[in-house]
Coordinates of C-alpha atoms and ligand atoms in Angstrom, one line a residue:
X1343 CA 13.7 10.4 -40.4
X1344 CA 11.3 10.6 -37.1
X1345 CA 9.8 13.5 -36.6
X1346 CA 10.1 12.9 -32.7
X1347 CA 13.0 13.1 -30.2
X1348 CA 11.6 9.6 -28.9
X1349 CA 8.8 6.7 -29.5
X1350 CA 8.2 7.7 -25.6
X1351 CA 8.4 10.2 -23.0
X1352 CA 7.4 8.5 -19.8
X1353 CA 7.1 11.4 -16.6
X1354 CA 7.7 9.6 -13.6
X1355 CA 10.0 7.5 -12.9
X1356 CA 8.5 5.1 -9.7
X1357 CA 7.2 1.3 -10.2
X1358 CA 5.0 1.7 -13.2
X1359 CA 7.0 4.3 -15.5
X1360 CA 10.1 2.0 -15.2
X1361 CA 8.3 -0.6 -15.9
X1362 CA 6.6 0.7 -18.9
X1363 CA 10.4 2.6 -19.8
X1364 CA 12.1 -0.5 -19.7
X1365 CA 9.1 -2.5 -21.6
X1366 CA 9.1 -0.5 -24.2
X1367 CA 12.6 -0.4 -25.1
X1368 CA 13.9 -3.5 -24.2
X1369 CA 11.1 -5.5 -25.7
X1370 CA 9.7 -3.5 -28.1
X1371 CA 13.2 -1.4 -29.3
X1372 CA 11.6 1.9 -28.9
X1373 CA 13.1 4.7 -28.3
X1374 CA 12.4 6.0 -24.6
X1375 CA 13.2 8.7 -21.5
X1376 CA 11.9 8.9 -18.8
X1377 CA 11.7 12.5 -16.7
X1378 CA 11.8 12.2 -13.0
X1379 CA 12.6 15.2 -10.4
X1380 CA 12.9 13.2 -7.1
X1381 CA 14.5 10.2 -6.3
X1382 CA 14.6 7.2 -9.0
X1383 CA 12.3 4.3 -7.6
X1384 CA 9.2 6.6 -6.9
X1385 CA 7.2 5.8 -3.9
X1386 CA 7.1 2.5 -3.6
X1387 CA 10.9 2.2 -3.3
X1388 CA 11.8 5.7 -1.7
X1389 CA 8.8 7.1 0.1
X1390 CA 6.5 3.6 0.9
X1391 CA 6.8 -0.2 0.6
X1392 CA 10.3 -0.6 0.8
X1393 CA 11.3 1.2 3.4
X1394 CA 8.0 0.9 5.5
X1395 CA 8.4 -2.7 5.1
X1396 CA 12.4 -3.0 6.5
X1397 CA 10.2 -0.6 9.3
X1398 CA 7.9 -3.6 9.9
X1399 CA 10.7 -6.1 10.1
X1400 CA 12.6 -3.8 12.7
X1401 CA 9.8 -3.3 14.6
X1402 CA 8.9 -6.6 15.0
X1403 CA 11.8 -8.0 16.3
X1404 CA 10.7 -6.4 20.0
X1405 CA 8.2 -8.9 19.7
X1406 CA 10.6 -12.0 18.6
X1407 CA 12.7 -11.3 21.8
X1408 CA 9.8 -11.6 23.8
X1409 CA 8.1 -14.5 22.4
X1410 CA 11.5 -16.4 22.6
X1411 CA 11.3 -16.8 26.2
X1412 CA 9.0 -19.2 25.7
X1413 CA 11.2 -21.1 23.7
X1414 CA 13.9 -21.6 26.8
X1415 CA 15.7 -18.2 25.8
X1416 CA 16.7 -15.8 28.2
X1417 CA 18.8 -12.8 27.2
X1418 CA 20.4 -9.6 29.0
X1419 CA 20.8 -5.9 27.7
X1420 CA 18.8 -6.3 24.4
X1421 CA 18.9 -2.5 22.9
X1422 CA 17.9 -0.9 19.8
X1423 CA 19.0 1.7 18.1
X1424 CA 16.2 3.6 16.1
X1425 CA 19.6 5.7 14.3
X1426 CA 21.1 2.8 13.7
X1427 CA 17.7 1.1 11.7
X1428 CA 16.9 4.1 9.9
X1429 CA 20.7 4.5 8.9
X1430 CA 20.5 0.9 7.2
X1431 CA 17.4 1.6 5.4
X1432 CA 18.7 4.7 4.1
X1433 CA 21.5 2.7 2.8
X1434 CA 19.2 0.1 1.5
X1435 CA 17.2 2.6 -0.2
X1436 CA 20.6 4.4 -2.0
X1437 CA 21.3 0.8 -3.0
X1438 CA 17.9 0.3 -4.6
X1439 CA 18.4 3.7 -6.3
X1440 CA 21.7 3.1 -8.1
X1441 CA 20.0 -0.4 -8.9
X1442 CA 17.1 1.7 -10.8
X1443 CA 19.6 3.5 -12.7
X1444 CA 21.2 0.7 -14.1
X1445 CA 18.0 -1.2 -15.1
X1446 CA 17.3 2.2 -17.0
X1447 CA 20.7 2.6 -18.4
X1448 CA 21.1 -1.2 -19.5
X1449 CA 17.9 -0.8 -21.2
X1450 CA 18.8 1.9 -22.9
X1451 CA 16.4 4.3 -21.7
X1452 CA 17.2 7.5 -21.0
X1453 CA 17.2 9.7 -18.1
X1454 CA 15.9 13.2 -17.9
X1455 CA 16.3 14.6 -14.8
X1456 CA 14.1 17.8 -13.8
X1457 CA 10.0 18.3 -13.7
X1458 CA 8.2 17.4 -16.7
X1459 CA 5.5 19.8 -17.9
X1460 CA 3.0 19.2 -21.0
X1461 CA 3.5 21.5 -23.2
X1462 CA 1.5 20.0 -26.4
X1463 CA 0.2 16.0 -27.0
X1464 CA 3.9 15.1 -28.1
X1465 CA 5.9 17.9 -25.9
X1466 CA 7.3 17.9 -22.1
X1467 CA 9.6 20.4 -21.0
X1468 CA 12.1 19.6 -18.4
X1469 CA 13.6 22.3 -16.5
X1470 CA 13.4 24.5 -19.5
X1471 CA 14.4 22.4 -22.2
X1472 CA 12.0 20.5 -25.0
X1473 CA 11.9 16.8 -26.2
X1474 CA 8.9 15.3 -28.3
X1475 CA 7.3 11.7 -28.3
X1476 CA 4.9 10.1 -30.5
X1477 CA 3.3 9.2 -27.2
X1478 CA 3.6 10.4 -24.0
X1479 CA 2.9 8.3 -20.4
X1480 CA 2.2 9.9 -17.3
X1481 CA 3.0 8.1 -14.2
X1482 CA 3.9 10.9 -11.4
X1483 CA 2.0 9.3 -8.3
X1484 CA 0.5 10.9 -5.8
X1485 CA 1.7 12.7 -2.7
X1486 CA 0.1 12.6 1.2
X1487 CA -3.0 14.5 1.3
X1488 CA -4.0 16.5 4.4
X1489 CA -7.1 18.4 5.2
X1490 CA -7.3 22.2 5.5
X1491 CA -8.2 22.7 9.2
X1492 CA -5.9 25.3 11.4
X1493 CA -2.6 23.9 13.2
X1494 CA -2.2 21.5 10.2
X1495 CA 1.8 22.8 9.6
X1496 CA 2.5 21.0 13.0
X1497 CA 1.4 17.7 11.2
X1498 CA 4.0 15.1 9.9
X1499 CA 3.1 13.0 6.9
X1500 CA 4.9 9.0 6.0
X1501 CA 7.4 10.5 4.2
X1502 CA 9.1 12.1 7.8
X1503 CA 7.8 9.4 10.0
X1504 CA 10.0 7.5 7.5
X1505 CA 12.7 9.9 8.3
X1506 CA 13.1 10.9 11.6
X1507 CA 16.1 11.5 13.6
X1508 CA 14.4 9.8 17.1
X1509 CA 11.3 7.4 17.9
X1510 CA 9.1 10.2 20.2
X1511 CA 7.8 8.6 23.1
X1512 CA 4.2 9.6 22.2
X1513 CA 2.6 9.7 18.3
X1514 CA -1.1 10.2 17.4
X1515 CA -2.0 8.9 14.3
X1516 CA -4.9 10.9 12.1
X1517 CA -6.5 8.0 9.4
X1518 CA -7.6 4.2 9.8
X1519 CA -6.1 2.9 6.5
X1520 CA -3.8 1.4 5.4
X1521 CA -0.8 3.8 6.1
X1522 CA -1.8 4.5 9.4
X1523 CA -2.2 1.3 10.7
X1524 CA 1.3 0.4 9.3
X1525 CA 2.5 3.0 11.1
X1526 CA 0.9 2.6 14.4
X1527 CA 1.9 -1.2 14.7
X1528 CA 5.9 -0.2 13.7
X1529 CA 5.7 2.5 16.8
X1530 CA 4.0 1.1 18.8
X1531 CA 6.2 -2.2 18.8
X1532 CA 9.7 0.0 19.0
X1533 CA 7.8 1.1 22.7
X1534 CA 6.3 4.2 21.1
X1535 CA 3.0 4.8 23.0
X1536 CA 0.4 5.2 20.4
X1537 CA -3.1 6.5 20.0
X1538 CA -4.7 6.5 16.7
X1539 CA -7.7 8.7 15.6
X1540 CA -10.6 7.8 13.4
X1541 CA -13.4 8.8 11.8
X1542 CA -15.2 5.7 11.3
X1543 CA -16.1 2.9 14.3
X1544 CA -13.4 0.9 12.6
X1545 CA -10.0 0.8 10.8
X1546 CA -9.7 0.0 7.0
X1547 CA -12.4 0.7 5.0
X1548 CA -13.3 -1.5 2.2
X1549 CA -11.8 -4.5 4.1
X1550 CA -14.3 -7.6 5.3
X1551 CA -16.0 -6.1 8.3
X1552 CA -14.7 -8.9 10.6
X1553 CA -11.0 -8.8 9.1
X1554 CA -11.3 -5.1 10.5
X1555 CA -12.9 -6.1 13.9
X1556 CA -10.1 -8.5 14.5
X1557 CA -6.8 -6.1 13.4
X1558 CA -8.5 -4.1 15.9
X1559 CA -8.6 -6.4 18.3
X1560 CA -5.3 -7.3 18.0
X1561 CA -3.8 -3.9 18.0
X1562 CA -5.6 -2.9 20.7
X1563 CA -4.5 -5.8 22.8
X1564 CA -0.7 -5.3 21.7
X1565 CA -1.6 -1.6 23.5
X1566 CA -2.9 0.5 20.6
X1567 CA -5.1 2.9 22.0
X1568 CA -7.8 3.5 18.7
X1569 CA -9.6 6.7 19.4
X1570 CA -13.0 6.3 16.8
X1571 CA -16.1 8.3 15.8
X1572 CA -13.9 11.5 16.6
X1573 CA -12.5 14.2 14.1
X1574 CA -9.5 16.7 14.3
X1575 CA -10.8 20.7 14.2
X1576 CA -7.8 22.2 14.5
X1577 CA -4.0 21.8 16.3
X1578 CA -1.9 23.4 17.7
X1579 CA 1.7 23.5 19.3
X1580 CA 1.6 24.0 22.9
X1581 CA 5.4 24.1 24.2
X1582 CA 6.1 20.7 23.5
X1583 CA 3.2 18.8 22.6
X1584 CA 1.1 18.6 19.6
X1585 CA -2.4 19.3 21.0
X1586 CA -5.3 18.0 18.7
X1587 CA -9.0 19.3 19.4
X1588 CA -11.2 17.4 19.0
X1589 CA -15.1 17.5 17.6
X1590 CA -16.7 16.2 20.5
X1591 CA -14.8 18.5 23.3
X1592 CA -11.9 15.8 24.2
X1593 CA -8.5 16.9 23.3
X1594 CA -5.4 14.6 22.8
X1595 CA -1.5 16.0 23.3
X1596 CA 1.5 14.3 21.7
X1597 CA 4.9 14.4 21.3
X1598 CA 4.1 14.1 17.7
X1599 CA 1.3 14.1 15.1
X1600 CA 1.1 12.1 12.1
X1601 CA -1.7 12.1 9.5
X1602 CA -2.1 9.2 6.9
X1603 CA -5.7 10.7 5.5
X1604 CA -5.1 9.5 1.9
X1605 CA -2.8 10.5 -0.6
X1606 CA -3.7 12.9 -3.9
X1607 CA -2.5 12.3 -7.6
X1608 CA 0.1 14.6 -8.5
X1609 CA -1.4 16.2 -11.2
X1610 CA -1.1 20.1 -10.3
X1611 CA 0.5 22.8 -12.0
X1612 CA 2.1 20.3 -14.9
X1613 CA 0.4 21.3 -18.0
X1614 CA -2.0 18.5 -18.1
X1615 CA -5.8 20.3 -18.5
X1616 CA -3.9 23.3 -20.7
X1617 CA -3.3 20.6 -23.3
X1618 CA -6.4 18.8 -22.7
X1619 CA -5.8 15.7 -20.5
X1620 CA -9.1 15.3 -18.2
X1621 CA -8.9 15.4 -14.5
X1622 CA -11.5 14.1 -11.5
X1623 CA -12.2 16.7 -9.2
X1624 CA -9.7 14.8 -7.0
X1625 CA -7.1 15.6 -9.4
X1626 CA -6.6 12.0 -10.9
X1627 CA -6.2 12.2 -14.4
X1628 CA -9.3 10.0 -16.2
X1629 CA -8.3 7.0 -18.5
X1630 CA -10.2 4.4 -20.8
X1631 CA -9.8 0.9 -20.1
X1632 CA -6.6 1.5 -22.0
X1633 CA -5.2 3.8 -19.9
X1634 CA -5.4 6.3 -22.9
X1635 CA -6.2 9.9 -21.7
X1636 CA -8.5 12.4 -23.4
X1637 CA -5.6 12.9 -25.3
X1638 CA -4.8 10.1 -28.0
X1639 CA -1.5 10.1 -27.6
X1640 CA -0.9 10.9 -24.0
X1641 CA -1.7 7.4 -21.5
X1642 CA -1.8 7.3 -17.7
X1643 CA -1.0 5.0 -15.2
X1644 CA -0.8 4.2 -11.6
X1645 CA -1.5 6.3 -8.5
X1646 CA -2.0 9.1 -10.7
X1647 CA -5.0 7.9 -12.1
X1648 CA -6.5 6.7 -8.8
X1649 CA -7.6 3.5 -10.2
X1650 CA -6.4 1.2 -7.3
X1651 CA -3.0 2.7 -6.0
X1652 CA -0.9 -0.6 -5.4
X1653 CA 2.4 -1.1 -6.8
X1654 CA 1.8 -4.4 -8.9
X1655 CA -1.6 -2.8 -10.2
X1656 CA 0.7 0.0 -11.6
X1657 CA 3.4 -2.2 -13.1
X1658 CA 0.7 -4.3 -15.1
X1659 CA -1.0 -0.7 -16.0
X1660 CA 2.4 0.1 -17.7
X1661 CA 2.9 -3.7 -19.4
X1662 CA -0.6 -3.1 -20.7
X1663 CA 0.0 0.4 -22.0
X1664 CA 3.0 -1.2 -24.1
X1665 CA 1.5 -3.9 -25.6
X1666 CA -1.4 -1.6 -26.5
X1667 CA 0.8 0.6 -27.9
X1668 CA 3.2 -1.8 -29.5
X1669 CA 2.0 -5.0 -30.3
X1670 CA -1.0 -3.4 -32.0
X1671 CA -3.8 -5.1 -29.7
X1672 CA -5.6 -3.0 -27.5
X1673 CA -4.5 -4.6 -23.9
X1674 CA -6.9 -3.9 -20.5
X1675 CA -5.8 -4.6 -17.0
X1676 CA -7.9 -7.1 -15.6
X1677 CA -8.8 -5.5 -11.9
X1678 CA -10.7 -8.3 -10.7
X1679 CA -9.5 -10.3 -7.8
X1680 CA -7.0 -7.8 -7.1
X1681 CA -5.0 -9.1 -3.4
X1682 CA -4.4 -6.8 -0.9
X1683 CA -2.1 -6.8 1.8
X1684 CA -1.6 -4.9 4.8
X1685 CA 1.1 -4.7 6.6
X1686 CA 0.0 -4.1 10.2
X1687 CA 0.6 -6.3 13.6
X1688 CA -0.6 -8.9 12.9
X1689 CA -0.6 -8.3 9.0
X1690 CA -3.8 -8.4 7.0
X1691 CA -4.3 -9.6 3.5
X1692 CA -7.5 -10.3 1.2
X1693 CA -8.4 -11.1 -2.3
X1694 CA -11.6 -11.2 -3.7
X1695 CA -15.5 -10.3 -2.3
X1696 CA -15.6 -9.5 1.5
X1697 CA -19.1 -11.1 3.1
X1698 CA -21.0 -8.3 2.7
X1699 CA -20.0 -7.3 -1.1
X1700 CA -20.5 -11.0 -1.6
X1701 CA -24.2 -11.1 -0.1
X1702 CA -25.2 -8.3 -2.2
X1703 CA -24.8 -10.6 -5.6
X1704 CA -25.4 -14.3 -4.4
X1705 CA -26.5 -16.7 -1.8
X1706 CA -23.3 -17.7 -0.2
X1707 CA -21.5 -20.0 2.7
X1708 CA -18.9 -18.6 4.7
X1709 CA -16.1 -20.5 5.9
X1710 CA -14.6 -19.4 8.9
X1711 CA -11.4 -19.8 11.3
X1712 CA -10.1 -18.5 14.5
X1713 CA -7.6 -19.9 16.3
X1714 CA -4.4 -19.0 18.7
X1715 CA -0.9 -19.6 16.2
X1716 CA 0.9 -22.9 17.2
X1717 CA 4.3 -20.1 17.7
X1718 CA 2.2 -18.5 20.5
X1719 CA 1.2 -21.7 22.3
X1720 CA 4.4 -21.8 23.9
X1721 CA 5.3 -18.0 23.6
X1722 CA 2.3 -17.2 25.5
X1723 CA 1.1 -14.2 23.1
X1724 CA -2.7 -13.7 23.8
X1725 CA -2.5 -13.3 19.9
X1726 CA -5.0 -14.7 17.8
X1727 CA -5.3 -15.5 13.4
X1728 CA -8.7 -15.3 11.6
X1729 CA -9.4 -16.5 8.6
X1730 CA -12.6 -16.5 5.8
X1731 CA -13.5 -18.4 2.9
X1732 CA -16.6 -16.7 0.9
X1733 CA -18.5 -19.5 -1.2
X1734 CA -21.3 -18.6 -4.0
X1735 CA -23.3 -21.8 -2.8
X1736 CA -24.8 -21.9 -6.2
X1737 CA -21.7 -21.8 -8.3
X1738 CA -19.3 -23.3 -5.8
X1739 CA -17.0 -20.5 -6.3
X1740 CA -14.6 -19.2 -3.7
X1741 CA -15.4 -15.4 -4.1
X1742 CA -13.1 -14.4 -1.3
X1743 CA -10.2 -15.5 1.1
X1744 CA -9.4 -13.3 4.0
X1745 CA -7.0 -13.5 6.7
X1746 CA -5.6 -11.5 9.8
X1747 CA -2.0 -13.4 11.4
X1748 CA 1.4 -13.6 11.0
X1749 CA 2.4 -14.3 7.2
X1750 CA -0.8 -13.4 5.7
X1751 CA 0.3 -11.9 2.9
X1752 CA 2.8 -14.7 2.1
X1753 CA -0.1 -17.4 2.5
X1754 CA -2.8 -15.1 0.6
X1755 CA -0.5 -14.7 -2.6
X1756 CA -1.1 -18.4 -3.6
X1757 CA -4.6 -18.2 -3.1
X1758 CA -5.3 -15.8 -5.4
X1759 CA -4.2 -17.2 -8.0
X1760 CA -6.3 -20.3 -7.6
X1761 CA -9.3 -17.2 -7.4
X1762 CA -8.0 -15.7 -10.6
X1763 CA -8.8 -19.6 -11.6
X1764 CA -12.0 -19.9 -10.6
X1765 CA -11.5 -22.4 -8.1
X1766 CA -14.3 -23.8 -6.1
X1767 CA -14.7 -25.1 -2.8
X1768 CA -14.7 -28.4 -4.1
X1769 CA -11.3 -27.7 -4.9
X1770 CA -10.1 -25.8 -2.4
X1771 CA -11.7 -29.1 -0.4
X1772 CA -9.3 -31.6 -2.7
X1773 CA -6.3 -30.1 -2.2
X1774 CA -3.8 -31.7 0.4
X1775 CA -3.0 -29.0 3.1
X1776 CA 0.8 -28.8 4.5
X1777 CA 1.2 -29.4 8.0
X1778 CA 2.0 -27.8 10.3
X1779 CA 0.8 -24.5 9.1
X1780 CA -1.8 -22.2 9.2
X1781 CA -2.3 -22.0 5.9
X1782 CA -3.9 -25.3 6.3
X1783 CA -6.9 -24.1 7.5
X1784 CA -7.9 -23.0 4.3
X1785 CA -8.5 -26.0 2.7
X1786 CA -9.5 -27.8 6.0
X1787 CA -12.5 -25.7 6.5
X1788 CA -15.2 -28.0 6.4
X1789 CA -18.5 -26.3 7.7
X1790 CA -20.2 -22.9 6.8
X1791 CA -20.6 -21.0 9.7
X1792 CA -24.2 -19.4 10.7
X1793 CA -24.8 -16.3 8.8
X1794 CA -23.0 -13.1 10.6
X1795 CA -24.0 -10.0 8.8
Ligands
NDP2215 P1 -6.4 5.3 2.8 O1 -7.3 5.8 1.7 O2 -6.1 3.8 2.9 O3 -7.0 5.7 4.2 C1 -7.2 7.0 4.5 C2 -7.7 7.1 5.9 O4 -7.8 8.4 6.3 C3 -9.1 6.5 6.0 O5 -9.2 5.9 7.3 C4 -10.0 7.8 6.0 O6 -11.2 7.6 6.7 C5 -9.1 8.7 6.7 N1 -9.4 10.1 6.4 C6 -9.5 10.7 5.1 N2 -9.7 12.0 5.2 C7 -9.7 12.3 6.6 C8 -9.9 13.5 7.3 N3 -10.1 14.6 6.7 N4 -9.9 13.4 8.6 C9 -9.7 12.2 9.3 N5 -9.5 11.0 8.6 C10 -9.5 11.1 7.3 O7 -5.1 6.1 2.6 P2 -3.6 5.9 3.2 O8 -3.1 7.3 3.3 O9 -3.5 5.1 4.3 O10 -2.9 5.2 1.9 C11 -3.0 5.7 0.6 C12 -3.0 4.6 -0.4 O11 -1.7 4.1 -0.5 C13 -3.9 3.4 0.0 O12 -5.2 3.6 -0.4 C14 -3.3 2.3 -0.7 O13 -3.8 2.3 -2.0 C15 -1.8 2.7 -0.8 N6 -1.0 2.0 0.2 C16 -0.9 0.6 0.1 C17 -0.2 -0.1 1.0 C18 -0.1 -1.6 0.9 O14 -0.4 -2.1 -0.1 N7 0.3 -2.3 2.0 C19 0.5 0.5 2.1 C20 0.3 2.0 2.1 C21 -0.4 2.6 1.2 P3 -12.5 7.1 6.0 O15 -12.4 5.6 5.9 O16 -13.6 7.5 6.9 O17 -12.6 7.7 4.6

C-alpha cells in the first residue's frame, strides 16, 4: 500500500501542467491530479495565444480587403462586427476547454478543481480538503503585472482587451513587448486609432536591433503612433477619457488604457516559502537545471519560474520533469536556440544570436535582406520584409536567422531546426530555395553586408 493519495499532484492546469499530467500517467502509469481554479487550458489557451491569435487573423482581414483591389476586386458594404469576432472566439475557446477535459479524463488524470495551497513537500489543499503526492509540480503561470503609480484602477490588462464588449475608437498602449505590440497591430487594423507608450527608443527588447527598427517602421507606416523615451506618472479619469501624465509634461487622453508591462509568476499567498520552496525577488519560484525546487520533491515549470515564458518552452519543461522523474535519468531542457515569434503587423520571428549578442563572442558576417513582398507589388502596400542571417565567419555557423514580414513565423520554424543542427552557411548556401517565396532569400543570400553596429 502507497502511502500517497497520488504519484503526482500537478497545480496548474495551462500548457505545461497538462502536459506533464498527461505524461506522466499515460506514459509512465502514474497516478496523477492536477488542481486548477480558473479555466482548464491556462493562459496560453484562455487568456493569450489562442485567442490573441484568432484576434490577429480577424484583424488582418481589413487589410486582405484592401490589398485585393489590386488583384481586380472591388466590393461594396464590407462590415465587421467586433461582437460577432469576439463571440466566435469565445466559442472557440469553450471548445478548446471541453477538449482539455477530455485529454485529462482519457488519460486518466484527475481533476481537482479549487486553489491549491502547499501545505508540506507531499501536501496541497484544495478549497479545504487534503491529497498527498510523492512529488508535487508547480505550474500556476503568471498573471499581468502593472506598476504602482496613482490612477492605475482605470488601466485594462490582455485579459479585458481580450474581452471587451466594443472596439473604443481610441487605445493607448503602456509597454513595447511583445503583448503590446500584438495588441496595437489587432486595433489598430480593426480602425482603432492607436498610440503606444514606451520607455525605451524602441519596441521589443532583446530582439536584433534592426528587426525592432523595422516592426517599427512598419507599424508606424500602417498609422501606429509609438510615443518613446516617455513614462506614465500617474492617470486618471476625466469624464470620458483616460488621461495619462506623462514624465516630461505631455499628457495623452484615450478612450481607453491598456498596459502590457510584463507579467508576474503567480506565486503569492500559496504556501510555497512556508514549506520552503525558494522564490526571486520577482516572485518566480527558483529551479535546478531539473526544474527541482529547494524542495526535493516539489518541481517547477513554466511562467512560474520565469525561465523563458513561451508555451512550447513550458511543455518541454513538463516532458523533462517526467522523464527525470520516471525514467530515472536526470533530463535538462536544452534552452539554446530557442525561436521566438511575434505576432505583430507584419509578424516578427527569430531564433538564435541577434548581431549584437553575436559580435560580443565571434568575428561574424551578416547576411542581409530587404525587399517589398511579391503580394504587395500589385496590392500597392508600401509594406516592406527584412531579413538576417548571422554567420560566425570562423566556424561557418549560422548563429542567427531573423525576419520581419508576413509568415515569419511559419518560415522561421524550419530554420531553427537546421540551427538546432548546426548548420553552416555553406549549407544554408546548398540547399535549393522554393520559388516563388520569400523564404528563398534565406538561402539566396550571397554577400555579407558592411558591418552595421
Ligand atoms: P514583455 O516583458 O515582453 O514586455 C514588457 C514591456 O513593458 C517592455 O517593453 C518593458 O519595457 C515595459 N515595461 C515594463 N515595466 C514598465 C513600466 N513600469 N512602465 C512602462 N513600461 C514598462 O512583457 P509582455 O507583457 O508583453 O509579455 C509577457 C511575456 O509573455 C513575454 O515576455 C513573453 O514571454 C510572453 N508572451 C509571448 C508571446 C509570443 O510568444 N508571441 C505573446 C505574448 C506574450 P523595457 O523594455 O524598458 O523593460
Amino acid at each position: 500500500m502507497t502511502r500517497y493519495d497520488y504519484d503526482l499532484i500537478v497545480i496548474g492546469a495551462g500548457s505545461g501542467g497538462v502536459r506533464a499530467s498527461r505524461f506522466a500517467s499515460l506514459k509512465y502509469g502514474k497516478r496523477v491530479a492536477v488542481v486548477e481554479k480558473n479555466r482548464v487550458g491556462g493562459t496560453c489557451v484562455m487568456r493569450g495565444c489562442v485567442p490573441k491569435k484568432l484576434l490577429v487573423y480577424g484583424a488582418h482581414f481589413a487589410e486582405t480587403f484592401q490589398d485585393a483591389q489590386g488583384y481586380g476586386w472591388s466590393y461594396h458594404n464590407v462590415d465587421f462586427s467586433w461582437s460577432k469576432l469576439i463571440e466566435a472566439k469565445e466559442t472557440e475557446l469553450n471548445r478548446l476547454e471541453m477538449v482539455y477535459h477530455r485529454l485529462l479524463k482519457d488519460a486518466g488524470v484527475d481533476e481537482l478543481m479549487g486553489t491549491g495551497t502547499l501545505i508540506d513537500a507531499h501536501t496541497v489543499d484544495v478549497d479545504g480538503t487534503k491529497f498527498t503526492a510523492e512529488h508535487i509540480l508547480l505550474a500556476m503561470g503568471g498573471w499581468p503585472r502593472m506598476p504602482d503609480i496613482p490612477g492605475i484602477s482605470n488601466v485594462i490588462t490582455s485579459n479585458e482587451a481580450l474581452e471587451l464588449e466594443e472596439l473604443p475608437k481610441q487605445i493607448a498602449i503602456v509597454g513595447g513587448g511583445y503583448i503590446a505590440v500584438e495588441f496595437a497591430g489587432i486595433f489598430n487594423a480593426l480602425g482603432v486609432d492607436v498610440r503606444l507608450i514606451i520607455r525605451r527608443e524602441n519596441v521589443l527588447r532583446g530582439f536584433d536591433s534592426e528587426v525592432c527598427a523595422t516592426l517599427r517602421d512598419e507599424m508606424t507606416k500602417k498609422g501606429i503612433d509609438i510615443i518613446s523615451e516617455r513614462k506614465v506618472i500617474s492617470i486618471a479619469q476625466n469624464n470620458k477619457k483616460v488621461a495619462l501624465q506623462l514624465d516630461q509634461g505631455d499628457q495623452v487622453d484615450s478612450d481607453l488604457v491598456m498596459y502590457a508591462t510584463g507579467r508576474r509568476p503567480n506565486t503569492a499567498n500559496l504556501g510555497l516559502e512556508e514549506v520552503g520552496v525558494k522564490l526571486s525577488d520577482k516572485g518566480a519560484i527558483i529551479v535546478d537545471a531539473y526544474s527541482n525546487t529547494a524542495i526535493d520533491s516539489i518541481y517547477a515549470i513554466g511562467d512560474a519560474t520565469d525561465r523563458i515564458n513561451l508555451t512550447p518552452v513550458a511543455l518541454h519543461e513538463g516532458m523533462a520533469v517526467t522523464q527525470t522523474l520516471y525514467e530515472g535519468t536526470p533530463t535538462a531542457v536544452d534552452y539554446t536556440n530557442v525561436p521566438s515569434a511575434v505576432f505583430s503587423q507584419p509578424p516578427v520571428c527569430s531564433v538564435g544570436m541577434t548581431e549584437s549578442e553575436a559580435r560580443q563572442q565571434n568575428d561574424i558576417d551578416v547576411y542581409k535582406s530587404n525587399f517589398k513582398p511579391m503580394l504587395h507589388t500589385l496590392s500597392g502596400r508600401d509594406e516592406r520584409t527584412m531579413m538576417k542571417l548571422i554567420v560566425a565567419r570562423q566556424s561557418d555557423k549560422v548563429l542567427g536567422v531573423h525576419m520581419v514580414g508576413p509568415d515569419a513565423p511559419e518560415v522561421i520554424q524550419g530554420f531553427a531546426v537546421a540551427l538546432k543542427s548546426g548548420a553552416t552557411k555553406a549549407q544554408f548556401d546548398a540547399t535549393i530555395g522554393i520559388h516563388p517565396t520569400a523564404a528563398e532569400e534565406f538561402v539566396t543570400m550571397r554577400e555579407p553586408a558592411s558591418e552595421t553596429l
